[in-house]
Amino acid sequence: MKNKIFIKTFGCQMNKYDSNRIYHSIKKIGFKKTEDLESANCYILNTCHIRDKAKEKVYHEIGRIKKVYKNKTKPIVVVAGCVAQAENQEMLKREPYIDIVIGPQSYHKINDLIENFVSKKQKEETEFDTISKFDYFDKIENDSNKISSLLTIQEGCDKFCHFCVVPFTRGPECSRTFHQIIIEAENLIKNGAKEITLLGQNVNAYSYKENSKEYRLSDLINHLEKYSELERIRYTTSHPRDMNEDLIDCYSSSKKLMPFVHLPIQSGSNKILQLMNRKHTVETYIEIYKRLKKINPEIEFSSDFIISYPGETDDDFNDTLNLVKKIRFINSFSYIFSPRPGTNAAKLELIDKEISKERLLQIQEHLFNHQLKMNKSLINNSIDVLVENKIDGQSKLFGRNKYMNSVIFEGDVKNIGKILKVKIDKVNQNSLFGKFEKKDNKRAA
Ligand code: SF4
């Protein structure tokens, strides 16, 4: 029988990147990727612990898989990602259908685990072993031909916000070597990448020291700038405390760094930021915003907001609302606080559900209205779009503008990988629709 692997990914870009890595590793032991679930004899669920009820979603998904394979030979079932890291042995006890549990720090060991499982030796690997993992990255063949590619440069977090599981599931901040990252970037560019997004849970905390020189995120951006085939550079997710001078300077020195900053603030109240252990204030955030806007008024900010964090009063919430009105964030995420087991905030008293829902509605209304207004302002304008792919079953192409908005338009597949001028004629809150005008010969804006 041919070995086929089906990978389902929950969560953020780092998880998507990891799924790709897992695949590139596992194909070395003879597995091929399939999109047809029923034909797979290895099923990998790459999990995310950020959203509510993450653990239950995993068991629900395993229940679904059981039904799919009811009258067939069971696949090897692997649970990877942050839920696997947090739950480890518990998962194997609660759901015997799961064969292997592997945490993000151990992906370099996945081939051994699967081979060992086949010979019934080992089922769980959630030790923190970050250095080995990064060392192994270099040895994985990278044949991705994605126009917009992801590249992990840093993992883990030392900040310990009281609501967050990342420091527990991904371990302490750890940066890959500068040299490794550049090799991987060159491979991605050679394979057609026109845009690279540098990833990390605290990406702007990137710090790698060699021969008494410290390499930072700004050094990576400045280095990537030199590759003529690369059109766009992005990074995510960053922390306000690590928005240092050198990174801010990149917004004037780099022509390829996109003018879109995803910088989570979480709350507009200093009292709540302190309760969250965020280690920054509203004032320092606004200062960063002003400085970047001064460098380039086209820079737009996106953020994450936790609504109804324990202790949030009406006044605290109004501070957040006022901040949203002032900064006019785009492409942002907002959700009601929900406790994560093992975190400091897990045992705090929750705010009334109805009050929380009302607050969320208010904040989302402002965020959505502003987003729509901004999208509408693009109607009849020509914007630069990096074309990523053809939409399945349609003659339309999909790409993104500089602010990461989806742009859909009629076009020829030969334009995939190019930056086109697209005239926008219709919008909704999430997407822009238009017509291709001409190829832009200038650098992407
Ligand atoms: S800085 Fe981000 S990743 Fe780190 S603990 Fe806070 S929310 Fe989690």
Coordinates of C-alpha atoms and ligand atoms in Angstrom, one line a residue:
M1 CA 0.0 0.0 0.0
K2 CA 1.2 3.5 -0.8
N3 CA 1.7 5.7 2.3
K4 CA -0.5 8.8 2.1
I5 CA -0.7 11.6 4.6
F6 CA -3.6 14.0 5.2
I7 CA -2.8 17.1 7.2
K8 CA -5.5 19.3 8.8
T9 CA -4.2 22.6 10.2
F10 CA -6.0 24.7 12.8
G11 CA -4.7 28.2 13.8
C12 CA -2.1 30.7 12.8
Q13 CA 0.4 31.1 10.0
M14 CA 3.1 29.5 12.2
N15 CA 1.0 26.3 12.3
K16 CA 0.6 26.4 8.5
Y17 CA 4.3 26.7 8.2
D18 CA 4.8 23.8 10.6
S19 CA 2.4 21.6 8.7
N20 CA 4.4 22.2 5.6
R21 CA 7.6 21.3 7.5
I22 CA 6.0 18.2 8.9
Y23 CA 5.1 17.2 5.3
H24 CA 8.6 17.8 4.0
S25 CA 10.0 15.7 6.8
I26 CA 7.6 12.8 6.6
K27 CA 7.9 12.4 2.8
K28 CA 11.4 11.3 3.5
I29 CA 10.0 8.1 5.0
G30 CA 7.8 7.5 1.9
F31 CA 4.6 9.4 2.6
K32 CA 2.9 11.5 -0.1
K33 CA 0.4 14.2 0.6
T34 CA -3.3 13.6 -0.3
E35 CA -6.3 16.0 -0.2
D36 CA -8.6 12.9 -0.2
L37 CA -9.1 12.1 3.5
E38 CA -10.4 8.6 3.0
S39 CA -7.3 7.5 1.0
A40 CA -4.9 8.5 3.8
N41 CA -3.2 6.0 6.0
C42 CA -1.7 8.7 8.2
Y43 CA -3.8 11.6 9.5
I44 CA -2.2 14.5 11.2
L45 CA -4.1 17.1 13.1
N46 CA -2.0 20.2 13.7
T47 CA -3.8 22.0 16.6
C48 CA -4.0 25.5 18.0
H49 CA -4.6 26.4 21.6
I50 CA -5.3 30.1 21.2
R51 CA -9.0 30.0 20.6
D52 CA -11.7 28.9 23.0
K53 CA -12.4 25.1 23.5
A54 CA -9.3 24.1 21.6
K55 CA -9.1 20.8 23.3
E56 CA -12.7 19.9 22.7
K57 CA -12.4 20.8 19.0
V58 CA -9.6 18.2 18.8
Y59 CA -11.7 15.4 20.3
H60 CA -14.6 16.4 18.1
E61 CA -12.4 16.2 15.0
I62 CA -11.1 12.8 16.1
G63 CA -14.8 11.7 16.4
R64 CA -15.4 12.8 12.8
I65 CA -12.3 10.8 11.6
K66 CA -13.5 7.7 13.4
K67 CA -16.8 7.9 11.4
V68 CA -15.0 8.4 8.1
Y69 CA -12.9 5.3 8.7
K70 CA -15.6 3.3 10.3
N71 CA -15.5 0.4 7.9
K72 CA -11.9 0.8 6.8
T73 CA -8.5 0.2 8.2
K74 CA -7.7 2.9 10.8
P75 CA -5.0 5.4 9.8
I76 CA -2.1 6.3 12.1
V77 CA -3.6 9.3 13.9
V78 CA -1.1 12.0 15.0
V79 CA -2.1 15.0 17.1
A80 CA 0.5 17.8 16.7
G81 CA 0.7 21.5 17.7
C82 CA 0.0 23.4 20.9
V83 CA -2.9 21.4 22.2
A84 CA -0.7 18.3 21.9
Q85 CA 2.0 20.1 23.8
A86 CA -0.4 21.2 26.6
E87 CA -2.3 17.9 26.9
N88 CA 0.4 15.2 25.9
Q89 CA -0.3 11.9 27.8
E90 CA -3.8 13.0 28.7
M91 CA -4.9 12.8 25.1
L92 CA -3.6 9.3 24.7
K93 CA -5.5 8.2 27.8
R94 CA -8.8 10.0 26.9
E95 CA -8.9 9.0 23.2
P96 CA -7.2 5.7 22.4
Y97 CA -7.9 6.3 18.7
I98 CA -5.0 8.8 18.8
D99 CA -1.7 7.0 18.1
I100 CA 0.9 9.7 18.5
V101 CA 1.0 13.1 20.3
I102 CA 3.8 15.4 19.3
G103 CA 4.5 19.0 20.5
P104 CA 5.9 21.8 18.3
Q105 CA 9.3 21.5 19.8
S106 CA 9.7 18.0 18.6
Y107 CA 8.7 18.0 14.9
H108 CA 12.2 17.1 13.9
K109 CA 11.6 13.7 15.6
I110 CA 8.3 13.0 13.8
N111 CA 9.8 10.4 11.3
D112 CA 11.3 8.4 14.1
L113 CA 8.0 8.6 16.1
I114 CA 6.0 7.3 13.2
E115 CA 8.5 4.5 12.4
N116 CA 8.7 3.6 16.1
F117 CA 5.0 3.6 16.3
V118 CA 4.7 1.1 13.5
S119 CA 7.0 -1.1 15.5
K120 CA 5.0 -0.1 18.7
K121 CA 7.6 1.6 20.7
Q122 CA 6.7 5.2 21.4
K123 CA 3.6 7.4 21.3
E124 CA 4.4 10.8 22.8
E125 CA 7.0 13.4 22.3
T126 CA 6.5 16.8 23.9
E127 CA 10.0 17.6 25.4
F128 CA 11.3 21.1 24.7
D129 CA 14.3 20.6 22.4
T130 CA 14.2 23.8 20.3
I131 CA 17.8 24.0 19.3
S132 CA 17.8 20.6 17.7
K133 CA 14.5 21.5 15.9
F134 CA 16.1 24.6 14.3
D135 CA 19.2 22.7 13.4
Y136 CA 17.1 20.2 11.6
F137 CA 15.2 22.9 9.6
D138 CA 18.3 23.2 7.4
K139 CA 18.3 19.6 6.4
I140 CA 14.7 19.6 5.2
E141 CA 14.4 20.0 1.5
N142 CA 12.2 22.9 0.7
D143 CA 10.4 22.6 -2.6
S144 CA 7.6 25.1 -1.8
N145 CA 6.7 27.1 -4.8
K146 CA 4.3 29.4 -3.1
I147 CA 4.3 33.0 -4.3
S148 CA 3.7 34.2 -0.7
S149 CA 5.9 32.1 1.5
L150 CA 6.2 31.8 5.3
L151 CA 9.5 31.5 7.1
T152 CA 9.8 30.9 10.8
I153 CA 12.7 32.9 12.3
Q154 CA 11.8 32.7 16.0
E155 CA 9.7 30.6 18.3
G156 CA 8.4 30.8 21.8
C157 CA 7.8 33.7 24.2
D158 CA 9.3 35.0 27.5
K159 CA 6.6 37.7 28.1
F160 CA 4.0 35.5 30.0
C161 CA 0.9 37.6 29.4
H162 CA -1.5 36.3 32.0
F163 CA -4.1 35.1 29.5
C164 CA -1.7 33.2 27.1
V165 CA -0.6 29.6 26.8
V166 CA 2.2 30.2 24.3
P167 CA 5.1 30.4 26.8
F168 CA 4.0 27.0 28.1
T169 CA 3.2 25.3 24.7
R170 CA 6.0 26.8 22.6
G171 CA 8.6 27.4 25.4
P172 CA 11.1 30.3 25.8
E173 CA 12.0 32.7 23.1
C174 CA 14.5 31.0 20.7
S175 CA 15.9 32.5 17.5
R176 CA 17.2 30.5 14.5
T177 CA 20.6 31.4 13.2
F178 CA 20.8 34.2 10.7
H179 CA 22.6 31.9 8.2
Q180 CA 19.9 29.2 8.4
I181 CA 17.2 31.8 7.7
I182 CA 19.0 33.2 4.7
I183 CA 19.5 29.8 3.2
E184 CA 15.8 29.0 3.6
A185 CA 14.8 32.5 2.2
E186 CA 17.1 31.9 -0.8
N187 CA 15.4 28.5 -1.4
L188 CA 12.0 30.0 -1.2
I189 CA 13.0 32.8 -3.7
K190 CA 14.5 30.2 -6.0
N191 CA 11.3 28.3 -6.0
G192 CA 9.2 31.4 -6.9
A193 CA 8.5 33.3 -3.7
K194 CA 7.7 36.9 -4.4
E195 CA 6.7 37.7 -0.8
I196 CA 8.2 36.3 2.4
T197 CA 6.5 36.7 5.8
L198 CA 8.9 36.2 8.6
L199 CA 7.1 34.4 11.5
G200 CA 7.5 34.1 15.2
Q201 CA 5.3 34.2 18.3
N202 CA 7.4 37.3 19.2
V203 CA 8.9 37.9 15.8
N204 CA 10.4 41.3 16.6
A205 CA 12.2 39.8 19.6
Y206 CA 14.4 38.0 17.1
S207 CA 17.9 38.0 18.3
Y208 CA 20.8 35.8 17.2
K209 CA 24.4 36.4 18.4
E210 CA 27.4 35.2 16.5
N211 CA 31.0 36.4 16.8
S212 CA 30.0 39.3 19.1
K213 CA 27.5 40.6 16.5
E214 CA 23.8 40.6 17.3
Y215 CA 21.4 39.9 14.3
R216 CA 18.0 41.3 14.7
L217 CA 14.8 41.4 12.7
S218 CA 16.0 44.6 11.0
D219 CA 19.1 42.8 9.8
L220 CA 17.0 40.1 8.2
I221 CA 14.7 42.7 6.5
N222 CA 17.7 44.7 5.3
H223 CA 19.3 41.5 3.9
L224 CA 16.2 40.3 2.2
E225 CA 15.8 43.7 0.6
K226 CA 18.7 42.9 -1.7
Y227 CA 17.1 40.0 -3.5
S228 CA 15.8 41.5 -6.8
E229 CA 13.3 38.7 -7.4
L230 CA 11.7 39.3 -4.0
E231 CA 8.9 42.0 -4.1
R232 CA 7.4 42.1 -0.6
I233 CA 8.6 41.5 3.0
R234 CA 6.2 41.1 6.0
Y235 CA 6.6 39.9 9.6
T236 CA 4.2 38.8 12.2
T237 CA 3.4 38.7 15.2
S238 CA 5.1 41.4 17.1
H239 CA 5.0 42.9 20.5
P240 CA 5.0 46.7 21.2
R241 CA 7.9 46.3 23.6
D242 CA 10.2 45.0 20.9
M243 CA 9.4 47.8 18.3
N244 CA 12.9 49.0 18.5
E245 CA 14.6 51.9 16.7
D246 CA 16.3 49.7 14.1
L247 CA 13.0 48.1 13.2
I248 CA 11.2 51.4 12.9
D249 CA 14.0 52.7 10.7
C250 CA 13.3 49.8 8.3
Y251 CA 10.1 51.6 7.3
S252 CA 12.1 54.3 5.8
S253 CA 15.1 52.3 4.5
S254 CA 13.2 49.4 2.9
K255 CA 11.1 49.6 -0.2
K256 CA 9.9 46.0 0.1
L257 CA 8.7 46.1 3.7
M258 CA 4.9 46.4 3.4
P259 CA 3.3 49.4 5.2
F260 CA 1.0 47.2 7.3
V261 CA 1.9 46.6 11.0
H262 CA 0.1 43.9 12.9
L263 CA 0.8 45.0 16.5
P264 CA -1.5 43.6 19.1
I265 CA -2.4 46.0 21.9
Q266 CA -5.2 43.8 23.5
S267 CA -6.7 46.7 25.5
G268 CA -6.9 50.5 25.5
S269 CA -6.8 50.7 29.3
N270 CA -3.4 50.8 31.1
K271 CA -5.0 49.2 34.2
I272 CA -6.1 46.2 32.1
L273 CA -2.7 46.0 30.3
Q274 CA -1.1 45.8 33.7
L275 CA -3.5 43.1 34.9
M276 CA -2.7 41.2 31.7
N277 CA 1.1 41.6 32.3
R278 CA 1.5 43.1 28.9
K279 CA 4.6 45.1 29.8
H280 CA 3.7 48.1 27.6
T281 CA 1.3 51.0 28.0
V282 CA -1.2 52.6 25.8
E283 CA 1.0 55.7 25.5
T284 CA 4.1 53.7 24.3
Y285 CA 1.8 52.1 21.7
I286 CA 0.5 55.4 20.5
E287 CA 4.1 56.7 20.3
I288 CA 5.0 53.8 18.0
Y289 CA 1.9 54.5 15.9
K290 CA 2.8 58.2 15.6
R291 CA 6.4 57.6 14.7
L292 CA 5.5 55.1 12.0
K293 CA 2.8 57.3 10.5
K294 CA 5.4 60.2 10.4
I295 CA 7.7 58.0 8.4
N296 CA 5.0 56.9 6.0
P297 CA 1.4 58.1 6.4
E298 CA 0.2 55.1 4.3
I299 CA 1.2 52.7 7.1
E300 CA -1.9 51.1 8.6
F301 CA -2.2 49.2 11.9
S302 CA -4.0 46.0 12.8
S303 CA -4.4 44.6 16.3
D304 CA -5.9 41.9 18.5
F305 CA -8.3 42.9 21.3
I306 CA -9.4 40.9 24.3
I307 CA -12.8 42.2 25.4
S308 CA -14.0 41.7 29.0
Y309 CA -10.7 40.7 30.5
P310 CA -11.4 40.1 34.2
G311 CA -11.5 43.4 36.0
E312 CA -12.5 45.4 32.9
T313 CA -15.0 48.1 33.9
D314 CA -17.2 50.2 31.6
D315 CA -14.5 52.9 31.8
D316 CA -11.7 50.5 30.8
F317 CA -13.8 49.3 27.9
N318 CA -14.5 52.8 26.8
D319 CA -10.8 53.5 26.8
T320 CA -10.4 50.6 24.3
L321 CA -13.3 51.9 22.2
N322 CA -11.7 55.4 22.1
L323 CA -8.4 53.9 21.1
V324 CA -10.1 52.1 18.2
K325 CA -11.7 55.3 17.1
K326 CA -8.4 57.1 17.3
I327 CA -6.0 54.7 15.6
R328 CA -8.6 53.4 13.1
F329 CA -7.2 49.8 12.9
I330 CA -7.8 47.6 9.9
N331 CA -7.9 43.8 9.6
S332 CA -8.1 43.3 13.3
F333 CA -9.2 40.5 15.6
S334 CA -11.4 40.9 18.7
Y335 CA -12.8 38.3 21.0
I336 CA -14.2 37.9 24.5
F337 CA -11.8 36.7 27.1
S338 CA -11.9 33.0 27.7
P339 CA -9.6 31.3 30.3
R340 CA -6.9 29.0 29.2
P341 CA -6.0 26.2 31.7
G342 CA -2.6 26.7 33.4
T343 CA -2.5 30.5 32.8
N344 CA -2.6 33.1 35.6
A345 CA -5.9 34.5 34.3
A346 CA -7.5 31.1 34.3
K347 CA -9.0 31.4 37.8
L348 CA -10.1 35.0 37.6
E349 CA -13.7 36.0 37.9
L350 CA -15.4 36.3 34.5
I351 CA -17.4 39.3 33.4
D352 CA -21.1 38.8 32.8
K353 CA -21.7 37.2 29.4
E354 CA -24.4 39.6 28.2
I355 CA -22.2 42.6 29.1
S356 CA -19.2 41.0 27.3
K357 CA -21.3 40.3 24.2
E358 CA -22.5 43.9 24.1
R359 CA -19.0 45.2 24.4
L360 CA -17.7 42.9 21.7
L361 CA -20.6 44.0 19.4
Q362 CA -19.7 47.6 19.9
I363 CA -16.0 47.2 19.3
Q364 CA -16.6 45.0 16.2
E365 CA -19.0 47.5 14.8
H366 CA -16.4 50.2 14.9
L367 CA -13.7 47.9 13.5
F368 CA -15.9 46.6 10.7
N369 CA -17.3 50.0 9.8
H370 CA -13.9 51.5 9.4
Q371 CA -12.7 48.5 7.4
L372 CA -15.6 48.8 5.0
K373 CA -15.1 52.6 4.7
M374 CA -11.5 52.1 3.9
N375 CA -12.3 49.4 1.3
K376 CA -15.0 51.6 -0.3
S377 CA -12.4 54.4 -0.6
L378 CA -10.5 52.2 -3.0
I379 CA -13.4 51.9 -5.5
N380 CA -12.3 53.3 -8.9
N381 CA -8.7 53.3 -7.8
S382 CA -5.9 51.1 -9.2
I383 CA -4.0 49.2 -6.6
D384 CA -1.0 47.0 -6.7
V385 CA -1.9 43.3 -6.3
L386 CA 0.5 40.4 -5.9
V387 CA -1.2 37.6 -7.7
E388 CA -1.0 34.4 -5.7
N389 CA -3.2 31.8 -7.5
K390 CA -6.2 31.0 -9.6
I391 CA -9.5 30.4 -7.7
D392 CA -10.5 26.8 -8.1
G393 CA -13.3 26.2 -10.6
Q394 CA -13.4 29.9 -11.7
S395 CA -11.5 32.0 -14.2
K396 CA -10.7 34.5 -11.5
L397 CA -7.3 35.2 -9.9
F398 CA -6.6 35.8 -6.2
G399 CA -4.1 38.2 -4.8
R400 CA -3.4 40.6 -2.0
N401 CA -2.9 44.3 -1.7
K402 CA -0.2 45.9 0.5
Y403 CA -2.5 45.7 3.5
M404 CA -3.2 41.9 3.1
N405 CA -6.8 42.4 1.8
S406 CA -8.0 39.7 -0.6
V407 CA -8.4 41.0 -4.2
I408 CA -10.4 38.9 -6.7
F409 CA -10.4 39.7 -10.4
E410 CA -10.6 38.1 -13.9
G411 CA -7.2 37.3 -15.3
D412 CA -4.8 35.0 -16.9
V413 CA -2.8 32.3 -14.9
K414 CA 0.4 33.6 -16.6
N415 CA 0.1 36.5 -14.3
I416 CA 0.5 34.4 -11.1
G417 CA 3.5 35.7 -9.3
K418 CA 3.3 39.2 -10.8
I419 CA 2.3 42.5 -9.3
L420 CA -0.6 43.9 -11.3
K421 CA -2.5 47.1 -11.3
V422 CA -6.1 46.2 -10.5
K423 CA -8.9 48.7 -10.7
I424 CA -11.3 48.1 -7.9
D425 CA -15.0 48.3 -8.8
K426 CA -16.7 46.5 -5.9
V427 CA -15.9 45.8 -2.3
N428 CA -17.3 44.1 0.8
Q429 CA -15.9 44.2 4.3
N430 CA -13.4 41.3 3.6
S431 CA -12.5 41.5 -0.1
L432 CA -11.9 43.8 -3.0
F433 CA -13.1 43.0 -6.6
G434 CA -11.8 44.6 -9.8
K435 CA -10.4 44.4 -13.2
F436 CA -6.8 44.0 -14.2
E437 CA -5.4 47.2 -15.8
K438 CA -1.7 46.5 -16.5
K439 CA 1.4 44.9 -15.1
D440 CA 3.2 47.3 -12.8
N441 CA 6.8 47.7 -13.9
K442 CA 7.7 49.6 -10.8
R443 CA 8.5 48.1 -7.4
A444 CA 5.5 47.1 -5.3
A445 CA 4.0 49.8 -3.2
Ligands
SF4_1 S1 3.6 38.3 24.1 FE1 2.1 37.2 22.8 S2 2.8 35.1 22.7 FE2 3.9 36.1 24.4 S3 2.6 35.6 26.2 FE3 1.9 37.6 25.4 S4 0.2 37.1 24.0 FE4 1.4 35.2 24.4

